[in-house]
Amino acid sequence: MIYYVEDDDNIRDLTVYALRKQGIEAEGFSCDGEFKAAVARRVPDAVLLDIMLPDTDGLAIMRRLRADRLTATVPIMMLTAKDTELDKVMALDGGADDYLTKPFSLMELASRCRALLRRGGMVKQASDVLSVGDIVLSPSHREVTVAGESLKLTLREFDLLEYLMRKPGVVFTRESLLQSVWGWDFDGGSRTVDVHVQTLRQKLGEHASAIETVRGVGYRLAEPSAGDGAEGDDTAATASEE
């Protein structure tokens, strides 16, 4: 179980929802008072903390957790808009295991949360592998192979492929991909998705047709049983398509 302390209702609710959709048990709290009561009932496996909270500073919460023998070893990630080097150094030196600044990609957050849970011994790496046809992706190791050959991807290309692979055959609009992979505060438009799909297809080479364009809607990862002709010759597709 991951506990997330964040006073912004929209961010907290969307993040908890996204983690649950990734198969990660999560619960959100708007303030330290609610969080403290929950910890008294059940010690979490990992904690996500905003720094700027209405009742108690997130760094103070972290220090309290580290001072309590019951929670001293619980992995902690700071999720905050404070993005200076000094902020990060203070948090990490103060006991945080990870630090992620807003806006953040929900896919990257889920991957980091799995790493936190592994650190606490709650996730088995063997089950943390996605396989669709010849494409095999390991979120925990941030590795992709295609027909046994290693594929080098950028952070966003990896997150995009992972998101599509988690639900092969499901069609995602560009807008939903932007929100889930790039984060709700991303300033770029839907063409960002088209560009990343195009470069991802180029790197997939002869397996590029695995990422199908659904015209007028968005993209999906072809299920292995779909064959090669589900959308025709799609590999050069539609960076210009709206």
PDB file of C-alpha atoms in Angstrom:
ATOM      1  CA  MET A   1       0.000   0.000   0.000  1.00  0.00           C
ATOM      2  CA  ILE A   2       1.269   3.458  -0.962  1.00  0.00           C
ATOM      3  CA  TYR A   3       0.079   6.531   0.957  1.00  0.00           C
ATOM      4  CA  TYR A   4       0.074   9.854  -0.897  1.00  0.00           C
ATOM      5  CA  VAL A   5      -0.191  13.163   1.013  1.00  0.00           C
ATOM      6  CA  GLU A   6      -1.220  16.037  -1.295  1.00  0.00           C
ATOM      7  CA  ASP A   7      -3.565  18.925  -0.537  1.00  0.00           C
ATOM      8  CA  ASP A   8      -4.555  19.551  -4.178  1.00  0.00           C
ATOM      9  CA  ASP A   9      -7.635  17.375  -4.646  1.00  0.00           C
ATOM     10  CA  ASN A  10      -7.323  17.096  -8.428  1.00  0.00           C
ATOM     11  CA  ILE A  11      -3.675  16.067  -8.409  1.00  0.00           C
ATOM     12  CA  ARG A  12      -4.151  13.652  -5.513  1.00  0.00           C
ATOM     13  CA  ASP A  13      -7.249  11.952  -6.925  1.00  0.00           C
ATOM     14  CA  LEU A  14      -5.841  11.609 -10.444  1.00  0.00           C
ATOM     15  CA  THR A  15      -2.534  10.249  -9.171  1.00  0.00           C
ATOM     16  CA  VAL A  16      -4.161   7.685  -6.887  1.00  0.00           C
ATOM     17  CA  TYR A  17      -6.473   6.631  -9.710  1.00  0.00           C
ATOM     18  CA  ALA A  18      -3.550   6.272 -12.129  1.00  0.00           C
ATOM     19  CA  LEU A  19      -1.533   4.177  -9.660  1.00  0.00           C
ATOM     20  CA  ARG A  20      -4.479   1.887  -9.046  1.00  0.00           C
ATOM     21  CA  LYS A  21      -4.955   1.437 -12.791  1.00  0.00           C
ATOM     22  CA  GLN A  22      -1.317   0.297 -12.878  1.00  0.00           C
ATOM     23  CA  GLY A  23      -2.095  -2.345 -10.263  1.00  0.00           C
ATOM     24  CA  ILE A  24      -0.520  -0.405  -7.393  1.00  0.00           C
ATOM     25  CA  GLU A  25      -2.569  -0.181  -4.202  1.00  0.00           C
ATOM     26  CA  ALA A  26      -2.732   3.472  -3.178  1.00  0.00           C
ATOM     27  CA  GLU A  27      -4.634   5.794  -0.842  1.00  0.00           C
ATOM     28  CA  GLY A  28      -4.588   9.585  -0.737  1.00  0.00           C
ATOM     29  CA  PHE A  29      -4.743  12.094   2.124  1.00  0.00           C
ATOM     30  CA  SER A  30      -5.201  15.855   2.009  1.00  0.00           C
ATOM     31  CA  CYS A  31      -3.281  16.696   5.185  1.00  0.00           C
ATOM     32  CA  ASP A  32      -0.913  15.329   7.812  1.00  0.00           C
ATOM     33  CA  GLY A  33      -3.721  14.761  10.298  1.00  0.00           C
ATOM     34  CA  GLU A  34      -5.477  12.278   7.997  1.00  0.00           C
ATOM     35  CA  PHE A  35      -2.171  10.667   7.071  1.00  0.00           C
ATOM     36  CA  LYS A  36      -1.062  10.256  10.673  1.00  0.00           C
ATOM     37  CA  ALA A  37      -4.342   8.551  11.581  1.00  0.00           C
ATOM     38  CA  ALA A  38      -3.972   6.168   8.634  1.00  0.00           C
ATOM     39  CA  VAL A  39      -0.396   5.252   9.587  1.00  0.00           C
ATOM     40  CA  ALA A  40      -1.625   4.447  13.095  1.00  0.00           C
ATOM     41  CA  ARG A  41      -4.065   1.974  11.571  1.00  0.00           C
ATOM     42  CA  ARG A  42      -1.693   0.505   9.014  1.00  0.00           C
ATOM     43  CA  VAL A  43       1.963   1.196   8.234  1.00  0.00           C
ATOM     44  CA  PRO A  44       2.292   1.761   4.459  1.00  0.00           C
ATOM     45  CA  ASP A  45       4.779   0.057   2.181  1.00  0.00           C
ATOM     46  CA  ALA A  46       5.841   3.406   0.697  1.00  0.00           C
ATOM     47  CA  VAL A  47       4.929   7.087   1.072  1.00  0.00           C
ATOM     48  CA  LEU A  48       4.604   9.933  -1.442  1.00  0.00           C
ATOM     49  CA  LEU A  49       4.829  13.397   0.121  1.00  0.00           C
ATOM     50  CA  ASP A  50       4.161  16.896  -1.124  1.00  0.00           C
ATOM     51  CA  ILE A  51       6.410  19.417   0.627  1.00  0.00           C
ATOM     52  CA  MET A  52       4.030  22.371   0.860  1.00  0.00           C
ATOM     53  CA  LEU A  53       1.050  21.175   2.894  1.00  0.00           C
ATOM     54  CA  PRO A  54      -1.553  23.163   4.864  1.00  0.00           C
ATOM     55  CA  ASP A  55      -0.837  21.789   8.332  1.00  0.00           C
ATOM     56  CA  THR A  56       2.661  20.283   8.366  1.00  0.00           C
ATOM     57  CA  ASP A  57       5.648  20.643   6.061  1.00  0.00           C
ATOM     58  CA  GLY A  58       6.309  17.476   4.064  1.00  0.00           C
ATOM     59  CA  LEU A  59       9.947  17.462   5.157  1.00  0.00           C
ATOM     60  CA  ALA A  60       8.803  17.515   8.777  1.00  0.00           C
ATOM     61  CA  ILE A  61       6.554  14.522   8.088  1.00  0.00           C
ATOM     62  CA  MET A  62       9.499  12.703   6.550  1.00  0.00           C
ATOM     63  CA  ARG A  63      11.694  13.397   9.579  1.00  0.00           C
ATOM     64  CA  ARG A  64       8.950  12.114  11.872  1.00  0.00           C
ATOM     65  CA  LEU A  65       8.629   8.908   9.862  1.00  0.00           C
ATOM     66  CA  ARG A  66      12.377   8.362   9.945  1.00  0.00           C
ATOM     67  CA  ALA A  67      12.482   8.894  13.720  1.00  0.00           C
ATOM     68  CA  ASP A  68       9.766   6.282  14.398  1.00  0.00           C
ATOM     69  CA  ARG A  69      11.055   2.707  14.506  1.00  0.00           C
ATOM     70  CA  LEU A  70       7.840   1.437  12.879  1.00  0.00           C
ATOM     71  CA  THR A  71       8.244   3.656   9.808  1.00  0.00           C
ATOM     72  CA  ALA A  72      11.998   4.333   9.806  1.00  0.00           C
ATOM     73  CA  THR A  73      12.647   2.106   6.790  1.00  0.00           C
ATOM     74  CA  VAL A  74       9.504   2.886   4.780  1.00  0.00           C
ATOM     75  CA  PRO A  75      10.591   4.185   1.332  1.00  0.00           C
ATOM     76  CA  ILE A  76       9.649   7.854   0.784  1.00  0.00           C
ATOM     77  CA  MET A  77       9.359   9.882  -2.410  1.00  0.00           C
ATOM     78  CA  MET A  78       8.887  13.647  -2.422  1.00  0.00           C
ATOM     79  CA  LEU A  79       6.408  14.885  -5.079  1.00  0.00           C
ATOM     80  CA  THR A  80       6.641  18.643  -5.188  1.00  0.00           C
ATOM     81  CA  ALA A  81       6.769  21.797  -7.283  1.00  0.00           C
ATOM     82  CA  LYS A  82       9.980  22.835  -5.459  1.00  0.00           C
ATOM     83  CA  ASP A  83      12.585  22.134  -8.109  1.00  0.00           C
ATOM     84  CA  THR A  84      15.831  23.807  -7.097  1.00  0.00           C
ATOM     85  CA  GLU A  85      18.970  21.774  -6.542  1.00  0.00           C
ATOM     86  CA  LEU A  86      19.028  22.865  -2.898  1.00  0.00           C
ATOM     87  CA  ASP A  87      15.455  21.590  -2.352  1.00  0.00           C
ATOM     88  CA  LYS A  88      16.395  18.194  -3.760  1.00  0.00           C
ATOM     89  CA  VAL A  89      19.623  17.959  -1.781  1.00  0.00           C
ATOM     90  CA  MET A  90      17.861  18.876   1.486  1.00  0.00           C
ATOM     91  CA  ALA A  91      15.171  16.253   0.926  1.00  0.00           C
ATOM     92  CA  LEU A  92      17.494  13.453  -0.145  1.00  0.00           C
ATOM     93  CA  ASP A  93      20.010  14.197   2.587  1.00  0.00           C
ATOM     94  CA  GLY A  94      17.131  14.372   5.068  1.00  0.00           C
ATOM     95  CA  GLY A  95      16.034  10.827   4.304  1.00  0.00           C
ATOM     96  CA  ALA A  96      13.999  10.804   1.097  1.00  0.00           C
ATOM     97  CA  ASP A  97      14.598   7.847  -1.213  1.00  0.00           C
ATOM     98  CA  ASP A  98      13.460   9.657  -4.350  1.00  0.00           C
ATOM     99  CA  TYR A  99      12.435  13.128  -5.514  1.00  0.00           C
ATOM    100  CA  LEU A 100      10.114  13.958  -8.427  1.00  0.00           C
ATOM    101  CA  THR A 101       9.075  17.464  -9.422  1.00  0.00           C
ATOM    102  CA  LYS A 102       5.711  18.626 -10.750  1.00  0.00           C
ATOM    103  CA  PRO A 103       4.518  18.361 -13.422  1.00  0.00           C
ATOM    104  CA  PHE A 104       5.400  14.688 -13.660  1.00  0.00           C
ATOM    105  CA  SER A 105       4.515  11.858 -16.007  1.00  0.00           C
ATOM    106  CA  LEU A 106       2.097   9.402 -14.424  1.00  0.00           C
ATOM    107  CA  MET A 107       3.888   6.536 -16.146  1.00  0.00           C
ATOM    108  CA  GLU A 108       7.246   7.637 -14.766  1.00  0.00           C
ATOM    109  CA  LEU A 109       5.680   7.998 -11.318  1.00  0.00           C
ATOM    110  CA  ALA A 110       4.239   4.473 -11.486  1.00  0.00           C
ATOM    111  CA  SER A 111       7.645   3.116 -12.504  1.00  0.00           C
ATOM    112  CA  ARG A 112       9.355   4.903  -9.624  1.00  0.00           C
ATOM    113  CA  CYS A 113       6.680   3.673  -7.219  1.00  0.00           C
ATOM    114  CA  ARG A 114       7.344   0.100  -8.268  1.00  0.00           C
ATOM    115  CA  ALA A 115      11.023   0.742  -7.562  1.00  0.00           C
ATOM    116  CA  LEU A 116      10.120   2.027  -4.087  1.00  0.00           C
ATOM    117  CA  LEU A 117       8.020  -1.055  -3.413  1.00  0.00           C
ATOM    118  CA  ARG A 118      10.814  -3.338  -4.586  1.00  0.00           C
ATOM    119  CA  ARG A 119      13.117  -1.556  -2.174  1.00  0.00           C
ATOM    120  CA  GLY A 120      10.656  -2.469   0.549  1.00  0.00           C
ATOM    121  CA  GLY A 121      10.369  -6.033  -0.745  1.00  0.00           C
ATOM    122  CA  MET A 122       6.740  -5.728  -1.848  1.00  0.00           C
ATOM    123  CA  VAL A 123       7.078  -6.357  -5.600  1.00  0.00           C
ATOM    124  CA  LYS A 124       8.576  -9.358  -7.360  1.00  0.00           C
ATOM    125  CA  GLN A 125      10.552  -8.318 -10.407  1.00  0.00           C
ATOM    126  CA  ALA A 126       9.675 -11.505 -12.265  1.00  0.00           C
ATOM    127  CA  SER A 127       6.066 -10.382 -12.603  1.00  0.00           C
ATOM    128  CA  ASP A 128       7.099  -6.901 -13.715  1.00  0.00           C
ATOM    129  CA  VAL A 129       7.507  -7.763 -17.382  1.00  0.00           C
ATOM    130  CA  LEU A 130       5.213  -6.929 -20.295  1.00  0.00           C
ATOM    131  CA  SER A 131       5.242  -9.016 -23.453  1.00  0.00           C
ATOM    132  CA  VAL A 132       3.245  -8.417 -26.626  1.00  0.00           C
ATOM    133  CA  GLY A 133       4.352 -10.479 -29.600  1.00  0.00           C
ATOM    134  CA  ASP A 134       8.113 -10.020 -30.073  1.00  0.00           C
ATOM    135  CA  ILE A 135       8.191  -6.882 -27.917  1.00  0.00           C
ATOM    136  CA  VAL A 136       9.235  -7.438 -24.285  1.00  0.00           C
ATOM    137  CA  LEU A 137       9.406  -4.537 -21.831  1.00  0.00           C
ATOM    138  CA  SER A 138      10.643  -4.494 -18.240  1.00  0.00           C
ATOM    139  CA  PRO A 139       9.452  -1.394 -16.325  1.00  0.00           C
ATOM    140  CA  SER A 140      11.677  -2.232 -13.364  1.00  0.00           C
ATOM    141  CA  HIS A 141      14.843  -2.344 -15.460  1.00  0.00           C
ATOM    142  CA  ARG A 142      13.699   0.245 -18.024  1.00  0.00           C
ATOM    143  CA  GLU A 143      14.642  -2.198 -20.776  1.00  0.00           C
ATOM    144  CA  VAL A 144      12.977  -3.183 -24.057  1.00  0.00           C
ATOM    145  CA  THR A 145      13.854  -6.011 -26.411  1.00  0.00           C
ATOM    146  CA  VAL A 146      12.366  -6.717 -29.821  1.00  0.00           C
ATOM    147  CA  ALA A 147      12.823 -10.264 -31.119  1.00  0.00           C
ATOM    148  CA  GLY A 148      15.587 -10.621 -28.543  1.00  0.00           C
ATOM    149  CA  GLU A 149      17.449  -7.478 -29.617  1.00  0.00           C
ATOM    150  CA  SER A 150      17.855  -4.617 -27.131  1.00  0.00           C
ATOM    151  CA  LEU A 151      16.113  -1.356 -28.073  1.00  0.00           C
ATOM    152  CA  LYS A 152      17.356   2.024 -26.849  1.00  0.00           C
ATOM    153  CA  LEU A 153      14.488   4.423 -26.131  1.00  0.00           C
ATOM    154  CA  THR A 154      14.192   7.882 -24.638  1.00  0.00           C
ATOM    155  CA  LEU A 155      12.310   8.343 -21.369  1.00  0.00           C
ATOM    156  CA  ARG A 156       9.080   9.411 -23.101  1.00  0.00           C
ATOM    157  CA  GLU A 157       9.320   6.770 -25.821  1.00  0.00           C
ATOM    158  CA  PHE A 158       9.689   4.116 -23.142  1.00  0.00           C
ATOM    159  CA  ASP A 159       6.749   5.455 -21.108  1.00  0.00           C
ATOM    160  CA  LEU A 160       4.561   5.672 -24.205  1.00  0.00           C
ATOM    161  CA  LEU A 161       5.359   2.116 -25.264  1.00  0.00           C
ATOM    162  CA  GLU A 162       4.778   0.829 -21.750  1.00  0.00           C
ATOM    163  CA  TYR A 163       1.403   2.553 -21.567  1.00  0.00           C
ATOM    164  CA  LEU A 164       0.277   1.042 -24.878  1.00  0.00           C
ATOM    165  CA  MET A 165       1.598  -2.407 -23.951  1.00  0.00           C
ATOM    166  CA  ARG A 166      -0.385  -2.515 -20.724  1.00  0.00           C
ATOM    167  CA  LYS A 167      -3.617  -2.604 -22.737  1.00  0.00           C
ATOM    168  CA  PRO A 168      -2.957  -4.081 -26.181  1.00  0.00           C
ATOM    169  CA  GLY A 169      -5.860  -3.602 -28.545  1.00  0.00           C
ATOM    170  CA  VAL A 170      -7.269  -0.651 -26.609  1.00  0.00           C
ATOM    171  CA  VAL A 171      -7.497   2.612 -28.553  1.00  0.00           C
ATOM    172  CA  PHE A 172      -6.168   5.721 -26.805  1.00  0.00           C
ATOM    173  CA  THR A 173      -6.814   9.262 -27.953  1.00  0.00           C
ATOM    174  CA  ARG A 174      -3.879  11.618 -28.256  1.00  0.00           C
ATOM    175  CA  GLU A 175      -5.299  13.658 -25.376  1.00  0.00           C
ATOM    176  CA  SER A 176      -5.468  10.661 -23.037  1.00  0.00           C
ATOM    177  CA  LEU A 177      -1.901   9.702 -23.946  1.00  0.00           C
ATOM    178  CA  LEU A 178      -0.714  13.239 -23.251  1.00  0.00           C
ATOM    179  CA  GLN A 179      -2.355  13.254 -19.838  1.00  0.00           C
ATOM    180  CA  SER A 180      -1.180   9.792 -18.814  1.00  0.00           C
ATOM    181  CA  VAL A 181       2.368   9.801 -20.211  1.00  0.00           C
ATOM    182  CA  TRP A 182       3.388  13.477 -20.153  1.00  0.00           C
ATOM    183  CA  GLY A 183       1.279  14.643 -17.204  1.00  0.00           C
ATOM    184  CA  TRP A 184      -1.675  16.985 -16.807  1.00  0.00           C
ATOM    185  CA  ASP A 185       0.436  20.168 -16.740  1.00  0.00           C
ATOM    186  CA  PHE A 186       2.319  19.491 -19.977  1.00  0.00           C
ATOM    187  CA  ASP A 187       2.168  22.570 -22.238  1.00  0.00           C
ATOM    188  CA  GLY A 188       2.694  20.833 -25.584  1.00  0.00           C
ATOM    189  CA  GLY A 189      -0.067  19.856 -27.988  1.00  0.00           C
ATOM    190  CA  SER A 190      -1.231  16.528 -29.368  1.00  0.00           C
ATOM    191  CA  ARG A 191       1.415  16.610 -32.116  1.00  0.00           C
ATOM    192  CA  THR A 192       3.887  15.683 -29.392  1.00  0.00           C
ATOM    193  CA  VAL A 193       2.254  12.257 -29.326  1.00  0.00           C
ATOM    194  CA  ASP A 194       2.431  11.951 -33.124  1.00  0.00           C
ATOM    195  CA  VAL A 195       6.138  12.806 -33.152  1.00  0.00           C
ATOM    196  CA  HIS A 196       6.954  10.276 -30.427  1.00  0.00           C
ATOM    197  CA  VAL A 197       4.888   7.574 -32.137  1.00  0.00           C
ATOM    198  CA  GLN A 198       6.779   8.251 -35.359  1.00  0.00           C
ATOM    199  CA  THR A 199      10.220   7.991 -33.733  1.00  0.00           C
ATOM    200  CA  LEU A 200       9.131   4.922 -31.756  1.00  0.00           C
ATOM    201  CA  ARG A 201       8.013   3.237 -34.972  1.00  0.00           C
ATOM    202  CA  GLN A 202      11.342   4.056 -36.593  1.00  0.00           C
ATOM    203  CA  LYS A 203      13.188   2.366 -33.740  1.00  0.00           C
ATOM    204  CA  LEU A 204      10.889  -0.664 -33.855  1.00  0.00           C
ATOM    205  CA  GLY A 205      11.888  -1.149 -37.493  1.00  0.00           C
ATOM    206  CA  GLU A 206      10.117  -4.105 -39.064  1.00  0.00           C
ATOM    207  CA  HIS A 207       7.881  -4.291 -35.990  1.00  0.00           C
ATOM    208  CA  ALA A 208       6.685  -0.702 -36.444  1.00  0.00           C
ATOM    209  CA  SER A 209       3.225  -1.863 -37.528  1.00  0.00           C
ATOM    210  CA  ALA A 210       2.624  -3.024 -33.941  1.00  0.00           C
ATOM    211  CA  ILE A 211       1.613   0.577 -33.196  1.00  0.00           C
ATOM    212  CA  GLU A 212      -1.546   1.137 -35.186  1.00  0.00           C
ATOM    213  CA  THR A 213      -3.241   4.396 -36.093  1.00  0.00           C
ATOM    214  CA  VAL A 214      -6.997   4.455 -35.610  1.00  0.00           C
ATOM    215  CA  ARG A 215      -7.948   7.254 -37.938  1.00  0.00           C
ATOM    216  CA  GLY A 216      -9.647  10.208 -36.337  1.00  0.00           C
ATOM    217  CA  VAL A 217      -9.156   8.747 -32.847  1.00  0.00           C
ATOM    218  CA  GLY A 218      -5.584   7.939 -31.831  1.00  0.00           C
ATOM    219  CA  TYR A 219      -3.330   4.926 -31.399  1.00  0.00           C
ATOM    220  CA  ARG A 220      -3.289   1.369 -30.123  1.00  0.00           C
ATOM    221  CA  LEU A 221      -0.822  -1.462 -29.787  1.00  0.00           C
ATOM    222  CA  ALA A 222      -1.888  -4.347 -32.005  1.00  0.00           C
ATOM    223  CA  GLU A 223      -2.639  -7.587 -30.258  1.00  0.00           C
ATOM    224  CA  PRO A 224      -0.512 -10.494 -31.536  1.00  0.00           C
ATOM    225  CA  SER A 225      -3.578 -12.144 -33.069  1.00  0.00           C
ATOM    226  CA  ALA A 226      -4.477  -9.044 -35.061  1.00  0.00           C
ATOM    227  CA  GLY A 227      -2.033  -9.874 -37.859  1.00  0.00           C
ATOM    228  CA  ASP A 228      -0.192  -7.456 -40.073  1.00  0.00           C
ATOM    229  CA  GLY A 229      -3.054  -5.792 -41.891  1.00  0.00           C
ATOM    230  CA  ALA A 230      -5.279  -4.281 -39.230  1.00  0.00           C
ATOM    231  CA  GLU A 231      -4.748  -0.727 -40.386  1.00  0.00           C
ATOM    232  CA  GLY A 232      -2.898  -1.211 -43.649  1.00  0.00           C
ATOM    233  CA  ASP A 233       0.540   0.303 -44.142  1.00  0.00           C
ATOM    234  CA  ASP A 234       0.656   2.411 -41.027  1.00  0.00           C
ATOM    235  CA  THR A 235       4.345   2.658 -40.357  1.00  0.00           C
ATOM    236  CA  ALA A 236       4.872   5.937 -42.094  1.00  0.00           C
ATOM    237  CA  ALA A 237       1.675   7.247 -40.568  1.00  0.00           C
ATOM    238  CA  THR A 238       0.367  10.310 -39.490  1.00  0.00           C
ATOM    239  CA  ALA A 239       2.547  12.783 -37.743  1.00  0.00           C
ATOM    240  CA  SER A 240       0.475  15.283 -39.700  1.00  0.00           C
ATOM    241  CA  GLU A 241      -2.848  13.584 -38.984  1.00  0.00           C
ATOM    242  CA  GLU A 242      -5.227  15.415 -36.676  1.00  0.00           C
TER     243      GLU A 242
END
